[in-house]
Structure formats: C-alpha cells, structure tokens
Short mmCIF file of C-alpha atoms in Angstrom, two decimals:
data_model
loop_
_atom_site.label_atom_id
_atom_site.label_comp_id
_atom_site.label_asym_id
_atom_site.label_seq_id
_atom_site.Cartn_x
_atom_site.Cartn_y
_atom_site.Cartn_z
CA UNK A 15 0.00 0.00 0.00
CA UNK A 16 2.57 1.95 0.45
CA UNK A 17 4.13 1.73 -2.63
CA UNK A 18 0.60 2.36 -4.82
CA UNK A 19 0.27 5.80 -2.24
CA UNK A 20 3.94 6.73 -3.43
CA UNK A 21 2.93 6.56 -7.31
CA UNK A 22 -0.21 8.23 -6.79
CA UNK A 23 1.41 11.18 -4.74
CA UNK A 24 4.81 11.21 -7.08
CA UNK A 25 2.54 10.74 -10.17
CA UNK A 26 5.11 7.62 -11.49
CA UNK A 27 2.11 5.75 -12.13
CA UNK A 28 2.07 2.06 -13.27
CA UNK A 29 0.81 0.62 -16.79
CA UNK A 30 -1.32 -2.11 -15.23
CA UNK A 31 -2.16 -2.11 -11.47
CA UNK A 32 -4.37 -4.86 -9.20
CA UNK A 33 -6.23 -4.32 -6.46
CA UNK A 34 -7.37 -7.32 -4.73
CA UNK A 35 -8.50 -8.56 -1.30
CA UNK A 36 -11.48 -8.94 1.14
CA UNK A 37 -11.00 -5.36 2.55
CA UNK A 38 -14.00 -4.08 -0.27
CA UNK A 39 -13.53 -0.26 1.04
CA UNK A 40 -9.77 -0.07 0.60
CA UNK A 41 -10.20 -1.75 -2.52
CA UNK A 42 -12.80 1.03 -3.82
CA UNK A 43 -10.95 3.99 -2.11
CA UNK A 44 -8.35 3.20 -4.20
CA UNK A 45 -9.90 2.64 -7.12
CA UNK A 46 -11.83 5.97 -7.52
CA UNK A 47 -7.79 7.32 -6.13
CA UNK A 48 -5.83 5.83 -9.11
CA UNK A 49 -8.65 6.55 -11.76
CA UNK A 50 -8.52 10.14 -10.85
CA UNK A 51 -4.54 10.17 -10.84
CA UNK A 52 -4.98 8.17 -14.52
CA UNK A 53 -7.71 10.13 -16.16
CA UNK A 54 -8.69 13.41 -13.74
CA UNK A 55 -11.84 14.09 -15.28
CA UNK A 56 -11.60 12.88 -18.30
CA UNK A 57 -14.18 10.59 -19.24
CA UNK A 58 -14.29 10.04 -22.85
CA UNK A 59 -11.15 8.07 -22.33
CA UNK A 60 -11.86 6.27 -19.02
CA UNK A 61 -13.82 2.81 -19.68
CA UNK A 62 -15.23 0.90 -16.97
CA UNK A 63 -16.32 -2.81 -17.40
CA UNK A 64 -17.95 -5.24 -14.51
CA UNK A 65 -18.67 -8.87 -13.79
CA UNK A 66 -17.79 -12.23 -14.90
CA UNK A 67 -19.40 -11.40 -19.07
CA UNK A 68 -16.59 -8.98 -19.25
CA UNK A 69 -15.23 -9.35 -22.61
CA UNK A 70 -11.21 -9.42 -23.50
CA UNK A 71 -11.62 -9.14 -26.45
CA UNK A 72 -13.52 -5.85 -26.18
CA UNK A 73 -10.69 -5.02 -23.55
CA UNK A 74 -8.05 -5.44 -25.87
CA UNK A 75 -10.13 -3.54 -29.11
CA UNK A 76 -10.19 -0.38 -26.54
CA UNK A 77 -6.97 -0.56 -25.69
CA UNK A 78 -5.47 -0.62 -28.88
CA UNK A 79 -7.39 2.75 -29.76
CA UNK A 80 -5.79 5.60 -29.43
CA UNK A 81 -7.00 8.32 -26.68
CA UNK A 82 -8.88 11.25 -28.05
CA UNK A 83 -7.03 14.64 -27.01
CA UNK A 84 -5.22 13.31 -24.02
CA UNK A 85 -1.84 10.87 -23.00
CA UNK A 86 -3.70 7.64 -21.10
CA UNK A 87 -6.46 5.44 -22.54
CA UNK A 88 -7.52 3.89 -18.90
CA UNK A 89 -9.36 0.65 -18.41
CA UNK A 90 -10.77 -0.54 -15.29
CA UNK A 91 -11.95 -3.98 -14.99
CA UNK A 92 -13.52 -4.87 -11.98
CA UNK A 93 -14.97 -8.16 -10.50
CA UNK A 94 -14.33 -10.31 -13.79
CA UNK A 95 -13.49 -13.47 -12.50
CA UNK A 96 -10.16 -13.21 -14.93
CA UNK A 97 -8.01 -13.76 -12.74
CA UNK A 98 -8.84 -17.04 -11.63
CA UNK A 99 -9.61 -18.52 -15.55
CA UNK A 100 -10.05 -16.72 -19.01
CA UNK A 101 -7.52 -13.94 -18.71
CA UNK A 102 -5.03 -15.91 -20.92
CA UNK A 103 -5.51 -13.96 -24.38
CA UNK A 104 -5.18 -10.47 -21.86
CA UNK A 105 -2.41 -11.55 -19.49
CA UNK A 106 -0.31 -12.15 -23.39
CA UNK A 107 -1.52 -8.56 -24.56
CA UNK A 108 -0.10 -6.53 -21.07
CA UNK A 109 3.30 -7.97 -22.50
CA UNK A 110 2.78 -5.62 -25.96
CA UNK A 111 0.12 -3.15 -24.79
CA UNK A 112 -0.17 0.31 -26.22
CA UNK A 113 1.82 2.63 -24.90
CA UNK A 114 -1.35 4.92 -24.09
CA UNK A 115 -3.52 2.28 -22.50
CA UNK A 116 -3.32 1.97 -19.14
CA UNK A 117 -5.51 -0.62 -16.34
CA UNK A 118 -6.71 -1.06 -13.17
CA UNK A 119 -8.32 -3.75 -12.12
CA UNK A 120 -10.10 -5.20 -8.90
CA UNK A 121 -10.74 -8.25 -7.90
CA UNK A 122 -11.83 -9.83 -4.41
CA UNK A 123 -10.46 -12.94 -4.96
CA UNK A 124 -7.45 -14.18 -7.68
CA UNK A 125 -5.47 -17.13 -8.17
CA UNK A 126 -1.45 -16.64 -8.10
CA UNK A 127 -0.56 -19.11 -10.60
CA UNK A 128 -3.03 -17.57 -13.35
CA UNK A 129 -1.45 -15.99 -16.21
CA UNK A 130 -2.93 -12.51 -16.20
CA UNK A 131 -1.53 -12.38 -12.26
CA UNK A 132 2.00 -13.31 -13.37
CA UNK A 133 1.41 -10.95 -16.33
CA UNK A 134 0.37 -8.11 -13.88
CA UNK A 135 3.51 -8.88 -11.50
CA UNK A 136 5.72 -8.09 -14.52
CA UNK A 137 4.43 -5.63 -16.10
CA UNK A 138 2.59 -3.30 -13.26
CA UNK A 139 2.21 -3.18 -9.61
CA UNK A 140 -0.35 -5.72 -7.40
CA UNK A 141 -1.29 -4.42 -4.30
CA UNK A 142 -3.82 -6.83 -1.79
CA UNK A 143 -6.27 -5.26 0.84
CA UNK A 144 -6.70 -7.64 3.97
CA UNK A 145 -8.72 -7.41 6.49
CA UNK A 146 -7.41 -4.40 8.87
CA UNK A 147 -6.54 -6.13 12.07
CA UNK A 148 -7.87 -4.75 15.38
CA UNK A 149 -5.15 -1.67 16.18
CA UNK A 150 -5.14 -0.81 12.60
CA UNK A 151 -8.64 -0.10 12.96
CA UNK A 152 -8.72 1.70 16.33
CA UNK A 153 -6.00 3.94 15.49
CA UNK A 154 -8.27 4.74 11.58
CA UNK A 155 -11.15 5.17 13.79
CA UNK A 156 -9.17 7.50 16.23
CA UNK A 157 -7.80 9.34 13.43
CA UNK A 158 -11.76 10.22 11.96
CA UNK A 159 -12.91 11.01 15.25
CA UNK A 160 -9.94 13.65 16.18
CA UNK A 161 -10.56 15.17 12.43
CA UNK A 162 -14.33 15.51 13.96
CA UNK A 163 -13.02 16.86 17.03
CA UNK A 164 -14.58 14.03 18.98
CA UNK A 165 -12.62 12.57 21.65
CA UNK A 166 -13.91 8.54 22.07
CA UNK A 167 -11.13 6.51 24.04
CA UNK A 168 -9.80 3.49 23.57
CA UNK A 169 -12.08 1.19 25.28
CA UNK A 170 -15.11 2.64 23.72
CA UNK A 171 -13.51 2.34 20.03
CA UNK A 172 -13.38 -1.77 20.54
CA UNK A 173 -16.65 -1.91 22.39
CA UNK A 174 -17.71 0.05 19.08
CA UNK A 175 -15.65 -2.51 16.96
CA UNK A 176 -17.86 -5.52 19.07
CA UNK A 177 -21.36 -3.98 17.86
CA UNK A 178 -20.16 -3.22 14.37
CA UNK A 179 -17.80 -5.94 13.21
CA UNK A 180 -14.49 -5.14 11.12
CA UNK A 181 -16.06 -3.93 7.82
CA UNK A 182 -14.35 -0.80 6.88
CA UNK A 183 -17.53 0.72 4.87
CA UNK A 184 -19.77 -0.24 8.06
CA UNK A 185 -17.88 1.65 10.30
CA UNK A 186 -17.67 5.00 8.37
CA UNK A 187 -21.11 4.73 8.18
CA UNK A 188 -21.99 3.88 11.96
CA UNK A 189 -18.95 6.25 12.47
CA UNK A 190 -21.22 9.06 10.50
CA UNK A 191 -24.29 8.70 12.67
CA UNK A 192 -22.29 9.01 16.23
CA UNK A 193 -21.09 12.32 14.22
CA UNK A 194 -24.25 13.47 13.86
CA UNK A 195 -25.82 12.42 17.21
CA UNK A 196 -23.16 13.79 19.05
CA UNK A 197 -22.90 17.13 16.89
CA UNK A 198 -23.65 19.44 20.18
CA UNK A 199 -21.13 17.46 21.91
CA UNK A 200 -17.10 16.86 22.01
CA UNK A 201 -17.06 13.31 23.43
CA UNK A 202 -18.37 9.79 22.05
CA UNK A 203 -19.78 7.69 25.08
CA UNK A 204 -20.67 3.66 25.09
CA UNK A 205 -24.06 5.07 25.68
CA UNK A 206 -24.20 6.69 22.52
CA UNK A 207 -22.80 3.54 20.73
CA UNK A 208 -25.71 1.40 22.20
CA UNK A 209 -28.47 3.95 21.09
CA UNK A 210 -27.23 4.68 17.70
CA UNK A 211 -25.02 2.19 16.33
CA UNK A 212 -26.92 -1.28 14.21
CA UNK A 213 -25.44 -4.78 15.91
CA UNK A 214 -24.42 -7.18 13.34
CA UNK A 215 -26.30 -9.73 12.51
CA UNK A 216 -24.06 -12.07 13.59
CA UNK A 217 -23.60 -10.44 17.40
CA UNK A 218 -27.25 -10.59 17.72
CA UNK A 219 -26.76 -14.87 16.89
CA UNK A 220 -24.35 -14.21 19.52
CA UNK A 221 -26.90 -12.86 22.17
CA UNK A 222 -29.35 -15.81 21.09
CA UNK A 223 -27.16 -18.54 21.94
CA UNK A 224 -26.33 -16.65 24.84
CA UNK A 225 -29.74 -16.79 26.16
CA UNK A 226 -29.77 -20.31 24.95
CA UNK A 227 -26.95 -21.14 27.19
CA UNK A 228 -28.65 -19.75 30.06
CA UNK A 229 -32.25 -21.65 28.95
CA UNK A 230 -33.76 -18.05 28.74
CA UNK A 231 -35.89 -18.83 26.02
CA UNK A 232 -38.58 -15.70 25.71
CA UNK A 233 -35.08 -13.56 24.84
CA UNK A 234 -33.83 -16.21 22.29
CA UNK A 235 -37.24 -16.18 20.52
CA UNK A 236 -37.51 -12.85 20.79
CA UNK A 237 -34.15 -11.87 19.09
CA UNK A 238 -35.19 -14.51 16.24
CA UNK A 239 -38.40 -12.60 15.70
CA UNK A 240 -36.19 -9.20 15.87
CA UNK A 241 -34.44 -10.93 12.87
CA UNK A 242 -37.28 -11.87 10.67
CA UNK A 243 -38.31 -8.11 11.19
CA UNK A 244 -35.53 -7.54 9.66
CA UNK A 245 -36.09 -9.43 6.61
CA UNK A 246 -33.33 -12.02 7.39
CA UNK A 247 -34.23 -15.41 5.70
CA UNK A 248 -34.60 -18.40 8.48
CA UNK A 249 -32.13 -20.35 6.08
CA UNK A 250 -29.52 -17.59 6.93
CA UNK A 251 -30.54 -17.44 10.66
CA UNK A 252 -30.22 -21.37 10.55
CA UNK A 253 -26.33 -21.02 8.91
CA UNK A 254 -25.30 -18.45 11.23
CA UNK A 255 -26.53 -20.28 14.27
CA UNK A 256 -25.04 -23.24 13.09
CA UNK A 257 -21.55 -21.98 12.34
CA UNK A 258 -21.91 -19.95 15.45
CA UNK A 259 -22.01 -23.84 17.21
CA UNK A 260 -18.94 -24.97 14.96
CA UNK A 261 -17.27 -21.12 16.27
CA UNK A 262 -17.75 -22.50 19.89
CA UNK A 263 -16.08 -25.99 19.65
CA UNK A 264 -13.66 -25.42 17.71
CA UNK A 265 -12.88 -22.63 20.32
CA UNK A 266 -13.75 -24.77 23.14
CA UNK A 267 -10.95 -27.23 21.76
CA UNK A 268 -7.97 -25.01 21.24
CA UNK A 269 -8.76 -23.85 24.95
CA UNK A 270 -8.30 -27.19 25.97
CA UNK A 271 -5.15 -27.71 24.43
CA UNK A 272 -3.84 -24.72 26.13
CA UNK A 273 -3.58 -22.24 22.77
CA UNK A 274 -3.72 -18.45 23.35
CA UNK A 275 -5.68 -15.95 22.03
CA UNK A 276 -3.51 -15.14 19.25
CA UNK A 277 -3.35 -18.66 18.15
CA UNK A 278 -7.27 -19.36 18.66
CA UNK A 279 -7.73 -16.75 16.25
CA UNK A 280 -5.41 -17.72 13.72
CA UNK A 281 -7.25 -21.70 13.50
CA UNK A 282 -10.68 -19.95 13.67
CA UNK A 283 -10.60 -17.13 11.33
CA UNK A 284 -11.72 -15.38 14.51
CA UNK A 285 -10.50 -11.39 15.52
CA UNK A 286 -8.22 -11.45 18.39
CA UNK A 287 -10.75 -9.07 20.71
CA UNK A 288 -13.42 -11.54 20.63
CA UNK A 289 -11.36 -15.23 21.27
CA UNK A 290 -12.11 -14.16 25.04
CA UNK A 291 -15.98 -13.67 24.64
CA UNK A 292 -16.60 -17.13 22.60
CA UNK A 293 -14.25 -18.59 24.98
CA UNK A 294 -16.87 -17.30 27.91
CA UNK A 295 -20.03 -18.64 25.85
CA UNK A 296 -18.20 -21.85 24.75
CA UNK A 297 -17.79 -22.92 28.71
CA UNK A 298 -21.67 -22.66 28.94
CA UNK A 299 -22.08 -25.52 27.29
CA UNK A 300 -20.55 -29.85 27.04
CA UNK A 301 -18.45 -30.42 24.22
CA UNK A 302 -20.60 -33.53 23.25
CA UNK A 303 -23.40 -30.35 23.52
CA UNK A 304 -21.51 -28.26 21.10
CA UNK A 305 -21.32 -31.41 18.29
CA UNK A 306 -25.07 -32.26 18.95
CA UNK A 307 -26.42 -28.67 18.08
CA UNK A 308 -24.38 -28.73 15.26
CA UNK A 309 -25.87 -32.01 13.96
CA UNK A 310 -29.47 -30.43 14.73
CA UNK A 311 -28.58 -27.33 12.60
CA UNK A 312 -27.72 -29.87 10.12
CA UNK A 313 -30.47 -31.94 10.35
CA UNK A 314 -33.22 -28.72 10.71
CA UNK A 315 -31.42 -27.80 7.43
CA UNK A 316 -32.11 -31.26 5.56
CA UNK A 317 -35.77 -31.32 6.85
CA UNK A 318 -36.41 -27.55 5.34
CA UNK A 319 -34.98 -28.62 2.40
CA UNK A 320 -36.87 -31.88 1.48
CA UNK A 321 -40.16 -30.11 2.54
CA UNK A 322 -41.28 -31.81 5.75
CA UNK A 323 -40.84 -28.48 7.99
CA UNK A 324 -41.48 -25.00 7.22
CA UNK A 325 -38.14 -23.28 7.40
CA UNK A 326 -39.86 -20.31 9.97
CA UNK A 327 -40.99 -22.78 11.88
CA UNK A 328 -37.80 -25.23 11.89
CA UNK A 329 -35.64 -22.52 13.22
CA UNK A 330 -37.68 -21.64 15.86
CA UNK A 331 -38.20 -25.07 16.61
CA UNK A 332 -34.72 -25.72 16.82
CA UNK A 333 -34.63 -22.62 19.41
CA UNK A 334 -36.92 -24.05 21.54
CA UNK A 335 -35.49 -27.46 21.86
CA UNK A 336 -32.09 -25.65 22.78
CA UNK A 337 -33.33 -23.60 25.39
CA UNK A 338 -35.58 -25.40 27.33
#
C-alpha cells in the first residue's frame, strides 16, 4: 500500500495495477484514487467494465485505440473473474500493450498461478487489501474522530468494533451517525454507541445462543423474531446459528489444548478481541453439547430442504429445543 500511495502522490504511475482482497472499502478507495490520478476528469477516455461477461476481447479492441485529445487510454476492470480462468488472451496482450492504455483492475479474490496475475507482477504493480486487524482499525477510527473533534477513548472504540464488526464501509457509516448524534457534543460515550449504532447480525446470533446457554428462552425467541423483522431469511438465521455452534467448539478445543488468544484466532478465522468472549459462551455448554447442536442445525437444514418443515418454523423449533 505503500508503494501504490507513493505513485499516486509522485505521479510515477504504473501501466497495469491490481487491487485485490477482502477489505471491499480499501479496494474502492483506491480505485476511484488511481482513476482520478490516470484520467482526472476525463471521461471520454476512461472505460469501466464489470462482472464475470466482461469481454477481452472488447478489452483489448479499446486498448489498442488511441485516446482522443489526451496521453492515457484507462481501463478498469472490476470483479471479472479473470483472474482465476479466461484472462489468458489479456495476461499475453499486457506484454505488448499500447503505450497509451493503461488498467486497473479489482478483484476480491485471484489465483497466483493464473497468467494474467503473473502478467500483472511483470508488467505493473499488485497491491492486496486484507482485512485491517484490530489496532489498525482503532487507530483509523481515532484518526476520523480527532478530524471531527470528537474525543472517544480506547475502550469505547473496541466496544464500538464488538457492535459493528471489522467492515471498513460499516464503520464509516456507523462512524457518521455518532457524528451526527453527538454534533452538540465533544465526546463519544458507550451510551451513545448502544443507542445509535446497528449490531451485526451475527452479534445478535451471539446474544441468542447466549440466552440459549442460560435456557432463557422468551429472549432467544424474541431476538429470532427481531431478525425476521428484519427481513433475514430463516435459512440464513439457521447457517449463522449453526456456524456460530462450529465457532464455539472449535474454540472450546484449542482452549483445551492450552492455545492463546492469538493462536485461537489464527485456526478460527476469529479477531483477536473476541477469542475471550466465545471462549466465555463456549464454557456454557458440554463439548458432546456443542457437536449435537451442530448435527441439529444440520439436520433442521435437511428437513427444510426436502419439505417436511417449514423453514420459519424449523428454526424456531430448533430454538426451543435448545433452550428449554
């Protein structure tokens, strides 16, 4: 990243560059940064083309025309799918390309050993947006709230980072409406957090098997309701509570073998600031309890999907058995 902020500020811009990663707001930030360092705003000779019909041969037919009234022909190719299979005849063109035509593309996912990536590695500059980890983010969430004049410390940025989850674009957004709420005001308080900021889905599964843990099954019902409200599909409620199960053993093992934090979170894809909280919810409940309610979510799934329950009904179902 530093090395695509260096071309972009020195203008010693690349032929080809990649953006690619699951961090989707650094990849678009920097998007929208190198097209305006490419083309300015010049749009007659600034192409855009999305999704996996994207055509290389089209690609190529643009490139190979010359720019009207300006130095740069730039193509951006986003979300194609190219670099995982069909980017052969394109990855052979970068080698030869016109000297005008310059591109950008961005991709979520690629595969190494493609051609077009090797191509890319030669020719331009690749540059891959991970998720942030957890000080990266306080210290970018710090950094917005000091250029608001806000002051927010430290332990109120994670309990923010709890309710909202790691997505960058999510937590300008929430970040936006604590602006707002707290416009008459020079502080940011957990208070405000809880009466402004939308949990994740995924933290309000959390809650429910919380209260299934604890048999406290008016609040687990109720927070499924909350979700249908919501317009979450039972199928989706039924995955998330499943994997939430599969979260908790597979947590609930690598405690037992002694593993840190640190380490828990590198087995379970988990961020290090909440290893300590599934730890807490995973000693709530057996092992042999863990692998059962997996097998139900399993089993709730197969009996939605061969019609003999209702999947509204099979989820909450599935609730009530689990916290009775």
């Amino acid at each position: 990243m530093k090395q695509l902020n260096e071309d972009i500020k020195t203008g010693q811009l690349k032929k080809v560059y990649l953006l690619w990663g699951q961090e989707a707001y650094l990849r678009k930030q920097y998007r929208d940064r190198l097209r305006s360092a490419l083309a300015g705003e010049d749009t007659m000779n600034c192409h855009y083309f999305q999704g996996k019909d994207t055509d290389t041969g089209e690609i190529i037919d643009l490139a190979e025309t010359l720019p009207f009234l300006a130095p740069r022909r730039v193509i951006i190719v986003e979300d194609s799918g190219l670099f995982k299979k069909g980017g052969e005849a394109l990855a052979e063109y970068l080698k030869r390309a016109a000297d005008a035509a310059y591109f950008v593309f961005i991709e979520e996912e690629v595969d190494k050993r493609s051609r077009l990536y090797k191509a890319v590695k030669e020719t331009g500059r690749i540059t891959e947006f991970s998720v942030q980890d957890e000080n990266t983010l306080c210290r970018w969430i710090a950094g917005m709230a000091a250029r608001e004049k806000k002051g927010i410390t430290e332990h109120s940025i994670r309990y923010f980072l709890e309710k909202t989850g790691t997505d960058m674009a999510n937590i300008r957004m929430e970040l936006e409406k604590l602006f707002c709420y707290t416009a008459d005001r020079n502080t940011i308080t957990e208070e405000d957090i809880d009466k402004i900021c939308t949990r994740k889905v995924s933290n309000q599964i959390f809650d429910m098997i919380s209260a299934l843990a604890e048999k406290k099954q008016k609040k687990a019902l109720a927070l499924y309701y909350d979700l249908l409200a919501l317009k979450e599909p039972p199928m989706r409620i039924l995955f998330l509570i499943g994997r939430q199960f599969n979260l908790l053993m597979q947590v609930k093992e690598c405690r037992k073998k002694g593993y840190d934090n640190r380490t828990i979170a590198g087995k379970t894809g988990l961020r290090d600031f909440l290893v300590g909280k599934y730890a807490a919810q995973a000693s709530r409940f057996p092992t042999d309890g863990l692998k059962k309610a997996v097998n139900a979510c399993v089993e709730t799934e197969e009996k939605v999907k061969t019609g003999r329950i209702n999947d509204v009904l099979g989820v909450e179902l599935l609730i009530i058995e689990y916290s009775q």
